[in-house]
Coordinates of C-alpha atoms and ligand atoms in Angstrom, one line a residue:
M1 CA 155.5 72.0 115.7
S2 CA 157.3 74.2 113.1
V3 CA 159.4 72.9 110.3
D4 CA 162.5 74.1 112.1
E5 CA 161.4 72.4 115.4
S6 CA 160.6 69.1 113.9
N7 CA 163.8 68.9 111.9
N8 CA 165.8 69.7 115.0
V9 CA 164.3 67.5 117.6
H10 CA 167.0 65.6 119.3
T11 CA 165.3 62.3 118.9
R12 CA 165.8 62.5 115.1
L13 CA 168.1 59.8 114.4
Q14 CA 169.6 60.8 111.1
V15 CA 172.7 62.0 112.7
H16 CA 174.9 64.3 110.5
N17 CA 178.0 62.6 109.4
C18 CA 180.9 64.6 110.7
V19 CA 183.2 63.9 107.9
V20 CA 180.9 65.9 105.7
Q21 CA 182.2 69.4 106.0
P22 CA 183.4 72.1 103.6
L23 CA 186.9 70.8 103.1
L24 CA 185.4 67.4 101.9
T25 CA 185.8 68.8 98.4
D26 CA 188.3 69.1 95.6
L27 CA 191.1 71.5 95.7
Y28 CA 189.9 73.1 92.5
Q29 CA 186.8 74.4 94.2
I30 CA 188.9 76.6 96.5
T31 CA 191.3 77.7 93.7
M32 CA 188.3 78.6 91.5
A33 CA 186.8 80.5 94.5
Y34 CA 190.0 82.5 94.8
A35 CA 190.1 83.3 91.1
Y36 CA 186.5 84.3 91.1
W37 CA 187.1 86.5 94.1
K38 CA 190.3 87.9 92.5
S39 CA 188.3 88.9 89.4
E40 CA 185.7 90.5 91.6
K41 CA 182.9 88.1 91.0
T42 CA 181.7 88.0 94.7
S43 CA 178.3 89.5 93.8
D44 CA 177.7 87.3 90.8
T45 CA 174.9 84.8 91.0
A46 CA 174.5 81.3 89.4
V47 CA 172.3 78.4 89.0
F48 CA 173.6 74.9 88.9
D49 CA 171.7 71.6 88.1
L50 CA 172.6 68.3 89.7
F51 CA 171.5 65.4 87.5
F52 CA 172.6 62.0 86.0
R53 CA 172.6 61.0 82.4
Q54 CA 172.0 57.3 82.6
N55 CA 170.2 55.0 84.9
P56 CA 172.5 52.4 86.7
F57 CA 172.4 48.6 86.5
Q58 CA 171.2 48.6 83.0
G59 CA 167.9 49.7 84.4
E60 CA 165.5 52.5 83.4
F61 CA 164.9 54.0 86.9
T62 CA 166.8 55.5 89.8
I63 CA 165.9 56.2 93.4
F64 CA 167.0 59.6 94.6
G65 CA 168.9 59.4 97.9
G66 CA 171.0 61.8 100.0
L67 CA 168.9 64.9 100.1
E68 CA 168.7 65.1 103.9
E69 CA 172.5 64.8 104.1
C70 CA 172.9 67.6 101.5
L71 CA 170.7 69.9 103.7
R72 CA 172.6 69.1 106.8
F73 CA 175.8 70.0 104.9
L74 CA 174.3 73.4 104.0
E75 CA 173.3 73.9 107.6
N76 CA 176.9 73.3 108.7
F77 CA 178.7 75.0 105.8
N78 CA 181.3 77.2 107.3
Y79 CA 185.1 77.0 107.3
S80 CA 186.6 76.4 110.7
D81 CA 189.7 78.3 112.0
S82 CA 191.7 75.1 111.5
D83 CA 190.3 74.7 107.9
I84 CA 191.5 78.3 107.2
E85 CA 194.9 77.6 108.7
Y86 CA 195.3 74.4 106.6
L87 CA 194.3 76.3 103.5
K88 CA 196.8 79.1 104.2
K89 CA 199.5 76.5 104.4
T90 CA 198.3 74.5 101.4
L91 CA 197.5 77.2 98.8
P92 CA 200.2 79.1 97.0
P93 CA 201.8 81.9 99.0
T94 CA 200.8 84.4 96.4
I95 CA 197.1 84.2 97.5
E96 CA 196.1 87.4 99.1
Q97 CA 195.4 87.0 102.8
S98 CA 192.1 88.9 102.7
F99 CA 190.7 86.1 100.6
F100 CA 190.9 83.9 103.7
G101 CA 188.9 86.5 105.7
Y102 CA 186.3 86.3 103.0
L103 CA 186.2 82.5 103.1
K104 CA 185.9 82.4 106.8
E105 CA 182.7 84.4 106.6
L106 CA 181.0 82.2 104.0
T107 CA 177.8 80.4 104.8
A108 CA 175.0 79.0 102.8
K109 CA 172.5 81.6 103.9
D110 CA 172.1 83.1 100.5
V111 CA 171.8 79.8 98.7
K112 CA 168.3 78.6 97.6
L113 CA 168.0 74.9 96.9
Y114 CA 165.1 73.2 95.1
A115 CA 164.9 69.4 95.1
I116 CA 162.8 66.4 94.3
D117 CA 161.6 64.6 97.4
E118 CA 164.2 62.1 98.7
G119 CA 163.1 58.5 97.9
S120 CA 161.4 59.4 94.6
V121 CA 161.9 57.5 91.4
V122 CA 164.0 59.8 89.1
F123 CA 165.1 59.7 85.6
P124 CA 168.1 60.9 83.5
R125 CA 168.5 64.6 82.8
V126 CA 165.8 65.7 85.1
P127 CA 167.8 67.7 87.7
L128 CA 167.4 66.1 91.2
I129 CA 168.6 69.4 92.7
R130 CA 168.7 73.0 91.5
V131 CA 171.0 75.2 93.5
E132 CA 170.9 79.1 93.2
G133 CA 172.9 81.7 94.9
P134 CA 176.2 83.4 95.0
L135 CA 178.4 82.0 92.2
I136 CA 181.4 81.3 94.5
V137 CA 179.3 79.6 97.1
V138 CA 177.2 77.4 94.9
Q139 CA 180.4 76.4 93.0
L140 CA 182.0 75.5 96.3
L141 CA 179.2 73.1 97.1
E142 CA 179.7 70.9 93.9
T143 CA 181.8 68.1 95.0
T144 CA 180.3 67.5 98.4
L145 CA 176.7 67.6 97.0
L146 CA 177.8 65.1 94.4
T147 CA 179.5 62.7 96.8
L148 CA 176.4 62.9 99.0
V149 CA 173.9 62.1 96.2
N150 CA 175.8 59.7 94.0
F151 CA 176.4 56.8 96.3
S152 CA 173.3 57.2 98.2
S153 CA 171.2 57.1 95.1
L154 CA 173.1 54.2 93.6
M155 CA 172.7 52.2 96.8
A156 CA 169.0 53.0 97.3
T157 CA 168.5 52.0 93.6
N158 CA 170.4 48.8 94.0
A159 CA 168.5 47.9 97.2
A160 CA 165.2 48.7 95.4
R161 CA 166.2 46.3 92.6
Y162 CA 166.9 43.5 95.0
R163 CA 163.6 44.2 96.6
M164 CA 161.9 43.9 93.3
A165 CA 163.7 40.6 92.5
A166 CA 162.8 39.2 95.9
G167 CA 159.2 40.2 95.9
D168 CA 157.3 41.5 98.9
N169 CA 157.2 38.2 100.9
V170 CA 160.8 37.7 101.4
S171 CA 162.9 39.5 104.0
L172 CA 166.1 41.2 103.0
L173 CA 169.0 41.7 105.4
E174 CA 172.0 43.8 104.6
F175 CA 175.2 42.0 105.8
G176 CA 177.8 44.0 103.9
L177 CA 179.8 46.0 106.4
R178 CA 182.8 43.9 106.3
R179 CA 183.0 44.0 102.5
A180 CA 182.0 47.7 102.0
Q181 CA 184.2 50.4 100.7
G182 CA 185.5 51.5 104.0
P183 CA 183.6 52.6 107.2
D184 CA 181.5 55.4 105.6
G185 CA 180.8 53.3 102.6
G186 CA 179.5 50.6 105.0
L187 CA 177.4 53.0 107.1
S188 CA 175.9 54.7 104.0
A189 CA 175.1 51.3 102.5
S190 CA 173.2 50.1 105.5
K191 CA 171.2 53.4 105.5
Y192 CA 170.3 53.5 101.8
A193 CA 169.7 49.7 101.6
Y194 CA 167.1 50.3 104.2
I195 CA 165.5 53.2 102.2
G196 CA 165.6 51.0 99.1
G197 CA 163.6 48.3 100.8
F198 CA 165.8 46.1 102.9
D199 CA 164.3 45.2 106.3
G200 CA 167.3 45.2 108.5
T201 CA 171.0 45.4 108.8
S202 CA 173.7 43.6 110.7
N203 CA 175.5 46.9 111.2
L204 CA 175.0 48.0 114.8
L205 CA 176.2 51.6 114.3
A206 CA 173.7 52.0 111.5
G207 CA 171.0 50.6 113.7
K208 CA 171.9 53.1 116.5
M209 CA 172.3 56.1 114.3
F210 CA 169.4 55.6 111.9
N211 CA 167.0 53.4 113.9
I212 CA 167.2 50.6 111.3
P213 CA 166.2 47.2 112.7
V214 CA 169.4 45.1 113.5
K215 CA 169.3 41.4 112.8
G216 CA 171.8 38.6 112.8
T217 CA 172.7 34.9 113.2
H218 CA 176.2 33.6 113.9
A219 CA 179.4 32.8 112.0
H220 CA 181.0 29.5 111.0
A221 CA 183.7 30.4 113.6
Y222 CA 181.1 29.8 116.3
I223 CA 180.2 26.4 115.0
T224 CA 183.8 25.3 114.4
S225 CA 185.0 26.5 117.8
F226 CA 183.1 23.5 119.5
S227 CA 184.2 19.9 119.2
N228 CA 181.9 17.9 121.5
P229 CA 178.8 18.3 123.7
S230 CA 180.8 17.1 126.7
E231 CA 182.8 20.5 126.6
L232 CA 179.7 22.5 127.3
K233 CA 179.8 24.0 130.8
T234 CA 176.2 25.3 130.7
K235 CA 173.9 22.5 129.7
T236 CA 170.6 23.5 131.2
L237 CA 167.6 25.6 130.4
I238 CA 164.5 26.5 132.3
N239 CA 161.5 24.5 131.2
L240 CA 158.8 27.3 130.5
N241 CA 156.0 24.7 131.2
N242 CA 157.1 23.9 134.8
G243 CA 159.9 26.3 135.7
K244 CA 162.4 23.4 136.2
E245 CA 165.9 23.4 134.8
Q246 CA 166.4 20.7 132.2
D247 CA 169.5 19.3 130.5
L248 CA 169.1 20.6 126.9
I249 CA 172.0 18.3 125.6
D250 CA 170.3 15.1 126.8
L251 CA 167.1 16.1 125.3
T252 CA 168.7 17.2 122.0
L253 CA 170.7 13.9 121.8
S254 CA 167.5 11.8 122.4
W255 CA 165.7 13.8 119.7
R256 CA 168.6 13.3 117.3
T257 CA 168.3 9.6 117.6
T258 CA 164.6 9.7 117.0
L259 CA 165.0 12.0 114.0
S260 CA 167.8 10.0 112.5
N261 CA 165.3 7.1 112.0
L262 CA 162.6 9.4 110.8
L263 CA 164.8 11.3 108.3
H264 CA 167.1 8.4 107.4
I265 CA 170.1 10.4 108.3
S266 CA 172.9 8.4 110.0
E267 CA 173.8 9.9 113.4
S268 CA 177.4 8.9 112.9
Q269 CA 177.8 11.2 110.0
A270 CA 176.4 14.2 111.9
S271 CA 178.9 16.6 113.6
D272 CA 179.0 16.5 117.4
G273 CA 180.9 19.8 117.4
E274 CA 178.0 21.4 115.4
L275 CA 175.5 19.9 117.8
A276 CA 177.4 21.4 120.7
A277 CA 177.6 24.7 119.1
L278 CA 173.9 24.8 118.3
V279 CA 172.8 23.7 121.8
S280 CA 175.1 26.3 123.4
F281 CA 173.6 29.0 121.1
A282 CA 170.1 27.8 121.9
I283 CA 170.9 28.0 125.7
A284 CA 172.1 31.6 125.1
F285 CA 169.1 32.6 122.9
P286 CA 166.3 30.2 123.6
E287 CA 163.7 32.6 122.3
G288 CA 165.6 33.6 119.1
F289 CA 167.3 30.4 118.1
V290 CA 168.6 30.7 114.5
A291 CA 171.2 28.1 113.4
L292 CA 173.9 28.2 110.7
I293 CA 173.6 24.7 109.2
D294 CA 176.1 24.5 106.4
T295 CA 179.4 24.2 108.2
Y296 CA 179.8 20.6 107.7
D297 CA 177.1 19.3 105.5
V298 CA 173.5 20.5 105.5
N299 CA 171.9 17.2 104.6
K300 CA 174.1 14.9 106.6
S301 CA 174.6 17.0 109.6
G302 CA 173.2 20.6 109.8
I303 CA 169.5 19.8 109.4
L304 CA 169.5 16.9 111.8
N305 CA 171.3 18.7 114.4
F306 CA 169.2 21.9 114.0
C307 CA 165.9 19.9 114.2
A308 CA 167.0 18.0 117.2
V309 CA 167.7 21.2 119.1
A310 CA 164.6 22.9 117.9
L311 CA 162.5 19.9 119.1
A312 CA 164.3 19.9 122.4
L313 CA 163.6 23.6 122.8
N314 CA 160.0 23.0 121.9
D315 CA 159.8 20.5 124.7
L316 CA 160.7 23.3 127.0
G317 CA 158.3 25.7 125.6
Y318 CA 160.4 27.7 123.2
K319 CA 159.9 28.2 119.5
A320 CA 163.0 28.1 117.3
I321 CA 163.2 30.8 114.6
G322 CA 165.0 28.9 111.7
V323 CA 168.2 28.3 109.9
R324 CA 170.8 30.0 107.7
I325 CA 172.4 28.3 104.7
D326 CA 175.6 29.9 103.5
S327 CA 176.9 27.6 100.8
G328 CA 176.0 25.0 98.3
D329 CA 172.9 25.0 96.0
L330 CA 170.6 27.3 97.8
A331 CA 167.5 26.3 96.0
Y332 CA 168.0 22.6 96.5
L333 CA 169.1 23.0 100.1
S334 CA 166.3 25.3 101.1
N335 CA 163.7 23.0 99.5
K336 CA 165.2 20.0 101.3
S337 CA 165.2 21.9 104.6
R338 CA 161.5 22.9 104.1
E339 CA 160.5 19.4 103.2
T340 CA 162.2 18.2 106.5
F341 CA 160.4 20.8 108.5
V342 CA 157.1 19.9 106.9
K343 CA 157.6 16.3 107.7
I344 CA 158.5 16.9 111.3
A345 CA 155.6 19.3 111.7
K346 CA 153.2 16.5 110.6
E347 CA 154.9 13.7 112.4
F348 CA 154.9 15.3 115.8
N349 CA 152.0 17.6 115.2
I350 CA 153.8 20.9 115.6
P351 CA 152.3 23.0 112.8
W352 CA 154.6 26.0 113.2
F353 CA 157.6 23.8 112.6
A354 CA 156.7 23.7 108.9
N355 CA 157.1 27.5 108.7
L356 CA 160.5 27.8 110.2
T357 CA 162.5 30.6 108.6
I358 CA 165.2 29.7 106.0
I359 CA 167.8 32.4 105.5
A360 CA 170.1 32.2 102.6
S361 CA 173.4 34.0 102.1
N362 CA 176.7 33.7 100.2
D363 CA 177.6 36.0 97.4
I364 CA 174.0 36.7 96.4
N365 CA 173.2 39.2 93.8
E366 CA 170.2 40.3 91.8
E367 CA 170.7 37.6 89.2
T368 CA 171.0 34.9 91.7
I369 CA 167.6 35.9 93.2
W370 CA 166.0 35.9 89.7
S371 CA 167.5 32.5 89.0
L372 CA 166.4 31.1 92.4
N373 CA 162.9 32.3 91.7
D374 CA 162.9 30.4 88.4
Q375 CA 164.1 27.3 90.1
K376 CA 161.6 27.6 92.9
H377 CA 163.1 27.8 96.4
S378 CA 161.9 27.9 100.0
I379 CA 164.0 30.8 101.2
D380 CA 162.2 33.3 103.5
C381 CA 165.1 35.7 103.9
F382 CA 168.2 36.6 102.0
G383 CA 171.3 38.0 103.8
I384 CA 173.2 40.0 101.3
G385 CA 176.5 41.7 101.6
T386 CA 179.3 42.2 99.0
H387 CA 177.3 42.6 95.7
L388 CA 174.7 44.9 97.4
V389 CA 177.0 47.3 99.4
T390 CA 179.7 47.6 96.7
C391 CA 177.2 47.9 94.0
Q392 CA 179.4 45.4 92.2
R393 CA 177.3 45.5 89.0
Q394 CA 178.0 49.2 88.6
P395 CA 180.0 50.9 91.1
A396 CA 179.2 54.6 90.4
L397 CA 176.2 56.7 89.4
G398 CA 177.4 59.5 87.1
C399 CA 175.6 62.5 88.7
V400 CA 177.1 65.8 87.6
Y401 CA 176.7 69.4 88.7
K402 CA 176.4 71.8 85.8
L403 CA 176.3 75.5 85.5
V404 CA 173.0 76.6 83.7
E405 CA 172.8 80.3 84.4
V406 CA 175.0 83.2 85.5
N407 CA 173.6 86.6 86.6
G408 CA 170.3 85.6 85.0
T409 CA 172.0 84.7 81.7
P410 CA 171.6 81.0 80.6
R411 CA 174.7 79.1 79.9
I412 CA 175.2 76.0 77.8
K413 CA 178.0 73.4 77.9
L414 CA 178.6 71.9 74.4
S415 CA 179.8 68.5 73.7
Q416 CA 180.6 66.3 70.7
D417 CA 178.2 63.8 72.3
G418 CA 174.7 65.4 71.9
S419 CA 173.4 63.8 74.9
K420 CA 176.0 65.5 77.1
I421 CA 175.0 69.0 76.1
T422 CA 173.5 70.7 79.2
M423 CA 170.1 72.2 79.3
P424 CA 170.5 75.9 79.9
G425 CA 168.6 78.2 82.2
K426 CA 166.4 77.7 85.2
K427 CA 163.9 74.9 84.7
D428 CA 161.1 73.4 86.6
A429 CA 160.1 69.7 86.3
F430 CA 156.8 68.0 86.3
R431 CA 155.6 64.4 86.3
L432 CA 152.6 63.7 84.1
Y433 CA 150.3 60.9 85.0
G434 CA 147.9 58.9 82.9
A435 CA 144.3 57.8 83.7
D436 CA 145.7 54.5 85.0
G437 CA 147.7 56.3 87.6
F438 CA 151.1 55.4 86.1
A439 CA 153.6 58.2 85.3
L440 CA 153.6 58.9 81.7
I441 CA 156.4 61.2 81.1
D442 CA 158.5 63.8 82.9
L443 CA 158.5 67.4 81.5
L444 CA 161.0 70.1 81.9
K445 CA 159.9 73.7 81.3
K446 CA 161.7 77.0 81.6
S447 CA 160.9 78.4 85.1
V448 CA 159.4 81.5 83.4
E449 CA 156.9 79.5 81.6
D450 CA 153.4 78.8 83.1
P451 CA 153.3 75.4 84.6
P452 CA 151.4 72.6 82.7
I453 CA 147.7 72.0 83.4
A454 CA 146.1 68.6 83.9
K455 CA 143.6 67.4 81.3
T456 CA 145.0 69.8 78.8
K457 CA 146.8 68.8 75.6
L458 CA 150.5 69.5 76.0
L459 CA 153.3 69.1 73.5
C460 CA 156.2 67.1 74.9
R461 CA 159.4 67.0 73.0
H462 CA 162.5 64.9 73.2
P463 CA 165.2 67.3 74.3
F464 CA 167.6 66.5 71.4
D465 CA 165.7 64.7 68.6
Q466 CA 163.6 67.0 66.6
K467 CA 161.4 64.2 65.2
K468 CA 160.4 62.8 68.6
R469 CA 157.5 64.6 70.0
A470 CA 154.1 63.7 71.4
F471 CA 150.9 65.3 72.6
V472 CA 150.0 64.3 76.1
V473 CA 146.7 64.9 78.0
P474 CA 147.8 64.1 81.5
S475 CA 145.1 63.1 84.0
E476 CA 147.2 64.6 86.8
I477 CA 150.4 66.6 87.1
K478 CA 152.8 66.8 89.9
P479 CA 155.4 69.5 90.2
L480 CA 158.7 67.7 91.2
Y481 CA 160.5 70.5 93.0
K482 CA 160.0 72.0 96.4
V483 CA 162.1 74.7 98.0
Y484 CA 164.2 72.7 100.5
W485 CA 166.6 75.4 101.6
E486 CA 166.2 79.2 101.7
N487 CA 167.4 82.0 104.0
G488 CA 169.8 79.7 105.9
R489 CA 167.3 77.1 106.9
I490 CA 165.5 73.9 105.9
M491 CA 162.1 74.8 104.5
Q492 CA 160.3 71.4 104.6
R493 CA 159.7 68.9 107.3
L494 CA 162.1 66.2 106.7
P495 CA 160.8 62.6 106.8
D496 CA 162.5 60.0 108.9
L497 CA 164.1 57.0 107.1
K498 CA 161.0 54.9 107.5
E499 CA 158.9 57.5 105.7
V500 CA 161.6 57.8 103.0
R501 CA 161.4 54.0 102.6
E502 CA 157.6 54.2 102.3
H503 CA 158.0 56.9 99.7
V504 CA 160.3 54.8 97.6
K505 CA 157.6 52.0 97.5
E506 CA 154.9 54.6 96.7
S507 CA 156.9 56.2 94.0
L508 CA 157.8 52.9 92.5
R509 CA 154.2 51.9 92.4
T510 CA 153.5 54.7 89.9
I511 CA 156.1 53.4 87.5
R512 CA 154.8 51.0 84.8
P513 CA 156.1 47.4 85.2
D514 CA 157.9 47.3 81.9
I515 CA 160.0 50.3 82.9
K516 CA 161.0 48.4 86.1
R517 CA 161.6 45.1 84.6
N518 CA 165.0 43.5 85.0
L519 CA 165.6 42.5 81.4
N520 CA 165.5 45.0 78.6
P521 CA 163.3 47.4 80.4
T522 CA 161.4 50.2 78.4
P523 CA 163.0 53.5 78.8
Y524 CA 160.9 56.2 80.5
K525 CA 160.3 59.3 78.5
V526 CA 161.9 62.6 79.7
S527 CA 160.8 65.6 77.6
V528 CA 161.0 69.4 77.4
S529 CA 158.4 71.9 76.5
D530 CA 158.4 73.4 73.0
D531 CA 159.7 76.7 74.5
L532 CA 162.6 75.1 76.3
Y533 CA 163.3 73.0 73.1
E534 CA 163.5 76.1 71.0
F535 CA 165.5 78.1 73.5
M536 CA 168.0 75.3 74.1
H537 CA 168.6 74.7 70.3
E538 CA 168.8 78.4 69.6
L539 CA 171.5 78.8 72.3
W540 CA 173.2 75.6 71.1
M541 CA 173.4 77.0 67.5
R542 CA 174.5 80.4 68.8
N543 CA 177.4 78.9 70.8
T544 CA 178.5 76.4 68.2
P545 CA 181.3 77.9 66.1
I546 CA 180.7 77.8 62.2
G547 CA 183.5 75.6 60.8
E548 CA 185.6 76.7 57.8
L549 CA 186.6 74.4 54.9
S550 CA 189.7 75.2 52.9
Ligands
ATP601 N1 170.5 27.3 93.0 C1 171.3 28.3 92.7 N2 171.2 28.9 91.6 C2 172.0 29.9 91.2 N3 173.0 30.3 92.0 C3 173.2 29.7 93.2 C4 172.4 28.7 93.6 N4 172.8 28.3 94.7 C5 173.9 29.0 95.1 N5 174.1 29.9 94.2 C6 175.1 30.9 94.1 O1 176.3 30.2 93.6 C7 177.5 30.6 94.1 C8 178.2 29.4 94.8 O2 179.4 29.8 95.3 P1 180.7 28.9 95.4 O3 180.9 28.3 94.1 O4 181.7 29.7 96.1 O5 180.2 27.8 96.2 P2 180.0 27.6 97.8 O6 178.7 26.9 98.0 O7 180.2 28.9 98.5 O8 181.2 26.7 98.1 P3 182.0 26.5 99.4 O9 181.4 25.3 100.0 O10 183.3 26.3 98.8 O11 181.9 27.7 100.2 C9 177.1 31.7 95.2 O12 177.3 32.9 94.6 C10 175.7 31.5 95.4 O13 174.9 32.6 95.8
PRP602 O1 178.4 36.7 100.8 P1 178.0 38.1 101.0 O2 176.8 38.6 100.1 O3 179.0 39.1 101.1 O4 177.3 38.1 102.5 C1 177.9 38.2 103.8 C2 178.8 37.0 104.0 O5 179.5 37.3 105.1 C3 179.5 36.3 106.0 O6 180.5 35.4 105.9 P2 182.0 35.4 105.6 O7 182.1 34.9 104.1 O8 182.7 36.7 105.9 O9 182.5 34.3 106.6 P3 181.9 32.9 106.7 O10 182.6 32.1 105.7 O11 182.2 32.5 108.1 O12 180.4 32.9 106.4 C4 178.2 35.6 105.7 O13 178.2 34.2 106.0 C5 178.0 35.7 104.1 O14 178.5 34.7 103.5
NIO603 O1 174.3 37.8 111.2 C1 174.8 37.2 110.2 O2 174.4 36.1 109.9 C2 175.8 37.8 109.4 C3 176.3 39.1 109.6 C4 177.2 39.7 108.8 C5 177.7 39.0 107.8 N1 177.3 37.7 107.5 C6 176.3 37.2 108.3
MG604 MG1 180.7 33.6 102.9

């Protein structure tokens, strides 16, 4: 199958977001386009770099997300008749009408886009995307490309950090839609949380659109809507051992009495409403029974009721899945629940009972997970919403889109803040690896330079600090850019979300643990070649006016 065919197969589930269209941009892009057009710059060409300057979440790494969406945007880049009508109404009446004819014909066919693979670990100042083409068109892409990359990368990075905190043996579910920054924020959060290492989402539309596993339990409302087992109209369940219908309430009540003695929990304190809710949920989902157990009191009610239902289900040949705890001290309550499960497993010789799943939720963030790990807990799965999807710890990644070349001439943007000075000209990026397989340093070179060669001594320089430089003999070198878009089409086979998720894991594996660590991580080095250093600083000097003292 060709690249085109594989990217267009209808079964691809990464559906294009219909809000992403050329007018999803800032007004100034169109006014600049008109001014460029008016000054007859339609044949000018330009190169822009899309990059960020600082890793989010006080970390030292970022995961690149959003590339496929950028490419889909380029595929569909074309102003519709109604867009043109709207612009005609909105822009000043002095605008010459033939500009709208020009705008109507624009597509991204003359644009060339280089990018790092989606899901790669990336670092500040290394452009994630390099866009070349007609100045007007590549300028018009700015805002949309930024909005597509910024949140996606932030979310994927956030999720990857939660995954690192939780370790590989705990499941992570994204529960954030209700708290997300609107519908698109919610959908993007589900998608990029999955890429970053979450195992599933509660968001059904994300499941449908992106083929992400959907998972869920039930809410407190379900539990509190019941008062008593006597109100249940459906009471029976088929016994898988003999095919007969059996009363699950009777069986559960009888188990509750037995367990009350074993666990020293008074039956009178346990909620009958909760019991009724759990029995009814078990009847509805006997093969997938998960119970929310903190509505009244985990220790005095929830655990007892859940275990009674789970044992009754077991009598009928069904294995319960587990519990969700959504308040209180999650370390203590999860350990208490596990102890109870182990005790029951031993007492009644039901080994799998010891391994029932314990899901914890309630305002969980990265710090909570680290703290729970320190305390020791028995949680198998975290359900995480608000902090994850709103990226509460840092709500934006500062990707920028900077002009670095016009008509083949490098451009530099100066700043009082040295680190904000742009790196001029067309550049290529390489990742250099040491003998241990870990990434050592990223290196930017002018595109006209020869690429670096493995096992050869290379001088890598800090882009702005003259004193900081090092010789590196890399064992392996990987060029970071591929041409992803040229001649109006996508040039690479695009991986599906699962493959991108795998790539995140792979890419993170090549980053040293001290760079990924949560507290005071070591910065990863991003360097420039000697040629690029000299070129940049010479241009910098040339463009900096000499002050006058009087
Ligand atoms: N063992 C623990 N260590 C650290 N943080 C925890 C632990 N257990 C729970 N938390 C966190 O502490 C916070 C407790 O939230 P809060 O004070 O609102 O209590 P709550 O249990 O939700 O109370 P409520 O019963 O009123 O809902 C949550 O953010 C939760 O993730
Ligand atoms: O806490 P988050 O990380 O955002 O995770 C999602 C939350 O959303 C749900 O409940 P919600 O608080 O909406 O209602 P509930 O009180 O019925 O649980 C769930 O029970 C979690 O607490
Ligand atoms: O399925 C759940 O338990 C769930 C879904 C969304 C939000 N909170 C919890
Ligand atoms: Mg809650």
